[in-house]
Coordinates of C-alpha atoms in Angstrom, one line a residue:
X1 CA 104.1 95.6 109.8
X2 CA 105.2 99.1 111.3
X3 CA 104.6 100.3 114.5
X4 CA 100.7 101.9 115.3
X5 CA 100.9 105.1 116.5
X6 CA 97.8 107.4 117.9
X7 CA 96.5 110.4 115.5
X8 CA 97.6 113.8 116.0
X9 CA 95.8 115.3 112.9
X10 CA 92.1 114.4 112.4
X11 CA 91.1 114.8 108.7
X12 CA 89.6 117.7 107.5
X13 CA 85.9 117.4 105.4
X14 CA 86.3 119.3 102.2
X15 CA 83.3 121.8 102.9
X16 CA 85.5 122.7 106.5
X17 CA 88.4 124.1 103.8
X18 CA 89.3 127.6 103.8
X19 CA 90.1 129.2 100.2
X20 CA 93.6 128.4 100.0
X21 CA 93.0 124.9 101.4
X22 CA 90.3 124.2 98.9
X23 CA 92.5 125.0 95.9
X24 CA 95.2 122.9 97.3
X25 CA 92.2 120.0 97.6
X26 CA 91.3 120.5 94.1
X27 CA 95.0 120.9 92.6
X28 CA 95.5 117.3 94.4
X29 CA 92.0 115.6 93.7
X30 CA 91.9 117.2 89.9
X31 CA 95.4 116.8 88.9
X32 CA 97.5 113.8 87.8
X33 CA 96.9 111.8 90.7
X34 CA 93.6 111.5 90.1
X35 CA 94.0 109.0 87.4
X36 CA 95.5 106.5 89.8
X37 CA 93.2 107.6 92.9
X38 CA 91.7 104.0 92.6
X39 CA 95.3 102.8 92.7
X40 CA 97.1 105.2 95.7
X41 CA 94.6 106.1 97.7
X42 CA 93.9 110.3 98.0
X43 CA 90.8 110.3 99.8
X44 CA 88.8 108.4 102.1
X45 CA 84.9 107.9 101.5
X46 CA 83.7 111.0 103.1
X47 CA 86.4 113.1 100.4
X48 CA 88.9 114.1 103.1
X49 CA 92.3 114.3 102.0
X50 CA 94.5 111.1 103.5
X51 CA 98.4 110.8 104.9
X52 CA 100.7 113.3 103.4
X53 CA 97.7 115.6 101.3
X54 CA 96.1 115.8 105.2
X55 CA 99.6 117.3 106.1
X56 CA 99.7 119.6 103.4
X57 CA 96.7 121.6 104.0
X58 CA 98.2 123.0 107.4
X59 CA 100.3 125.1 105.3
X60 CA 98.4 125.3 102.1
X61 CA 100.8 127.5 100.1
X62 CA 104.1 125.4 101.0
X63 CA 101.5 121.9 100.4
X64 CA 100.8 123.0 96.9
X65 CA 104.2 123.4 96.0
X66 CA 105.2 120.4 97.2
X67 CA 102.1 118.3 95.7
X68 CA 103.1 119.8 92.7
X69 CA 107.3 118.6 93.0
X70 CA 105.7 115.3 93.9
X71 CA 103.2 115.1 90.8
X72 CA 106.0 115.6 88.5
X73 CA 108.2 112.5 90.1
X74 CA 104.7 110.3 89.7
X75 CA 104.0 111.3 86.6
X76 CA 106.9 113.8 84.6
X77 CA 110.2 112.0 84.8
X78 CA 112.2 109.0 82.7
X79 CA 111.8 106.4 85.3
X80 CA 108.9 103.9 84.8
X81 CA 106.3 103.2 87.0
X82 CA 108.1 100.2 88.5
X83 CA 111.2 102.0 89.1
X84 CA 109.1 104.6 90.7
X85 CA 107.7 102.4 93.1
X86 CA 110.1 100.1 94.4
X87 CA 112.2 103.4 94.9
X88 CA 109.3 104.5 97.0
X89 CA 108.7 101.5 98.3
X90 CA 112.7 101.2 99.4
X91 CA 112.1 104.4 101.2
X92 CA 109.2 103.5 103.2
X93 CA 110.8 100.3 104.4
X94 CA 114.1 102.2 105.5
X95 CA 111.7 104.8 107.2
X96 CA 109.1 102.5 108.3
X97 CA 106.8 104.8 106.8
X98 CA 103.6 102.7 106.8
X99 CA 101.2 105.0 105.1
X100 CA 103.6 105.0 102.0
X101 CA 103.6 101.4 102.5
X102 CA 100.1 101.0 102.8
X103 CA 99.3 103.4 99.9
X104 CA 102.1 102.0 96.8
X105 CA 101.9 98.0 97.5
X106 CA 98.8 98.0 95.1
X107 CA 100.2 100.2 92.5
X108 CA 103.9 97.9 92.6
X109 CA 101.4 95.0 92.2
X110 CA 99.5 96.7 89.6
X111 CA 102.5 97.3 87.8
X112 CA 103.6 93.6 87.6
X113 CA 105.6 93.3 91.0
X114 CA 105.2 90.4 93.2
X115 CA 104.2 90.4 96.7
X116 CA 108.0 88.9 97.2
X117 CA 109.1 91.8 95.2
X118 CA 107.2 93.6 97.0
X119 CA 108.1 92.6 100.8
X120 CA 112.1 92.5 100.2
X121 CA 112.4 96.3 99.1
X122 CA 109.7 96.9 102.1
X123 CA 113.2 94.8 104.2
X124 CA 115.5 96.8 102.5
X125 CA 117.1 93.9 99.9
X126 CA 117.1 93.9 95.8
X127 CA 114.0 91.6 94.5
X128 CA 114.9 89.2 92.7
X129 CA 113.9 88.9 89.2
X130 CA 113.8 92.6 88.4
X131 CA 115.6 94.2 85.2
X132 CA 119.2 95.7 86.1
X133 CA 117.9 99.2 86.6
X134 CA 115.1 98.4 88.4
X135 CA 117.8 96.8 91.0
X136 CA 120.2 99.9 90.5
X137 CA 117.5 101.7 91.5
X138 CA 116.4 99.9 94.1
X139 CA 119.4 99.6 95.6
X140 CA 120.6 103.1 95.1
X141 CA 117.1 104.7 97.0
X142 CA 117.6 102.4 99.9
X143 CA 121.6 103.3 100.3
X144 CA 120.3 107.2 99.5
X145 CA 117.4 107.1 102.2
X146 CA 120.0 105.2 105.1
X147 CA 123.1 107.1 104.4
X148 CA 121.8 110.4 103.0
X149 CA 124.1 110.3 100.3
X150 CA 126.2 108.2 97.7
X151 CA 129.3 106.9 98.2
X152 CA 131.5 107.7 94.9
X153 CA 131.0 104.0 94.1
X154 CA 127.4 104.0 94.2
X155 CA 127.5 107.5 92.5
X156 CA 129.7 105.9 89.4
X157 CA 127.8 103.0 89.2
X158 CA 124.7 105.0 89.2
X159 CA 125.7 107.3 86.4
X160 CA 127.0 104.3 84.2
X161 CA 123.3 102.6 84.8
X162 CA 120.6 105.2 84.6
X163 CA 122.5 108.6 83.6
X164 CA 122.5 111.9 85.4
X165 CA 118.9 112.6 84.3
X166 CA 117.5 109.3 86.0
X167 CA 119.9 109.6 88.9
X168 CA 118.6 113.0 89.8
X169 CA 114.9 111.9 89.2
X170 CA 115.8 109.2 91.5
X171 CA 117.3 111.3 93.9
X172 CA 114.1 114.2 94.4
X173 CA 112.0 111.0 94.4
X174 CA 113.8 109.9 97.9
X175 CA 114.0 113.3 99.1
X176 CA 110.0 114.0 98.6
X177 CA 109.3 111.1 99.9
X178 CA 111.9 111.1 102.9
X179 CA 110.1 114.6 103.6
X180 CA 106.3 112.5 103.2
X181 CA 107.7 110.5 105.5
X182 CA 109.2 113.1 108.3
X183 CA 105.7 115.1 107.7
X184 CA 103.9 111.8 108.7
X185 CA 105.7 110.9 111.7
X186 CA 105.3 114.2 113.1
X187 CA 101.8 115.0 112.3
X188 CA 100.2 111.4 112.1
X189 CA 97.0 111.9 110.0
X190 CA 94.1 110.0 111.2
X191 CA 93.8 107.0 109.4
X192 CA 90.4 105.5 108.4
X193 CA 89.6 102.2 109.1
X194 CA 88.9 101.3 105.6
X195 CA 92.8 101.7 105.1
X196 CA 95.6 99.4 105.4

């Protein structure tokens, strides 16, 4: 779908980890997201870390703080899972981030969203048949990833549909995943061939 790039970060194996690495490996293999590891994809089959977690080990200390911000928008806010991922999934389409891509299309579908769903958030339109916040949401990530902001419209609207609380979820959730997505492009983690 997205352009292929060449690799500028080869994975590293798990026993090649210095100390500070290796905690961040086990912070991100033994935390939340290993309940879903069969759903978003953490490792590859030798147990190095994939996409954004490869990233995150070049600077160990800032990657566990930011594997922990992004844990609690998987797994620690008032959105649900679908609103989580079409928000993502609104992101990587405007950013033609196709490891984010590759990596939440079988947790949307797991969660009950359609591969239609599914393709018009990746081209930056509301699904149809989804609930009214899951198209405010929808809608408002895309606007928020494009234009870096809401206009006092969209702000309004926001607020009357999810409240502050969801709003702000909604917005960290776009900035993490904005920043997964810058971190990718630069860095471009080896991707195995048994992904995507």
């Amino acid at each position: 779908m997205f352009e292929k790039l060449p690799p500028r970060l080869d994975l590293l194996p798990p026993a090649d980890l210095a100390p500070a690495q290796r905690a961040l490996y086990d912070a991100i293999t033994g935390g939340p997201r290993a309940s879903q590891a069969g759903m978003v994809p953490i490792t590859d089959s030798d147990g190095r870390l994939l996409g954004p977690f490869a990233v995150m080990l070049i600077s160990p200390e800032v990657g566990e703080a930011l594997q922990q911000v992004g844990a609690k928008i998987r797994f620690g806010t008032a959105l649900t899972g679908r609103e989580r991922e079409l928000a993502i999934l609104s992101v990587a389409g405007v950013l033609r981030c196709d490891f984010e891509r590759l990596a939440h299309e079988p947790a949307a579908r797991n969660l009950g969203l359609a591969q239609a769903q599914i393709d018009a958030a990746l081209a930056g339109q509301i699904p149809d048949g989804l609930s009214a916040d899951e198209a405010m949401i929808g809608r408002l990530a895309r606007v928020m990833t494009a234009d870096r902001t809401l206009s006092d419209e969209d702000y309004s609207d926001g607020v009357a549909a999810l409240g502050r609380e969801r709003l702000a979820e909604l917005t960290w959730l776009v900035g993490y995943y904005g920043a997964l997505a810058l971190a990718l492009a630069v860095f471009r983690p080896a991707l195995p061939e048994s992904f995507g």
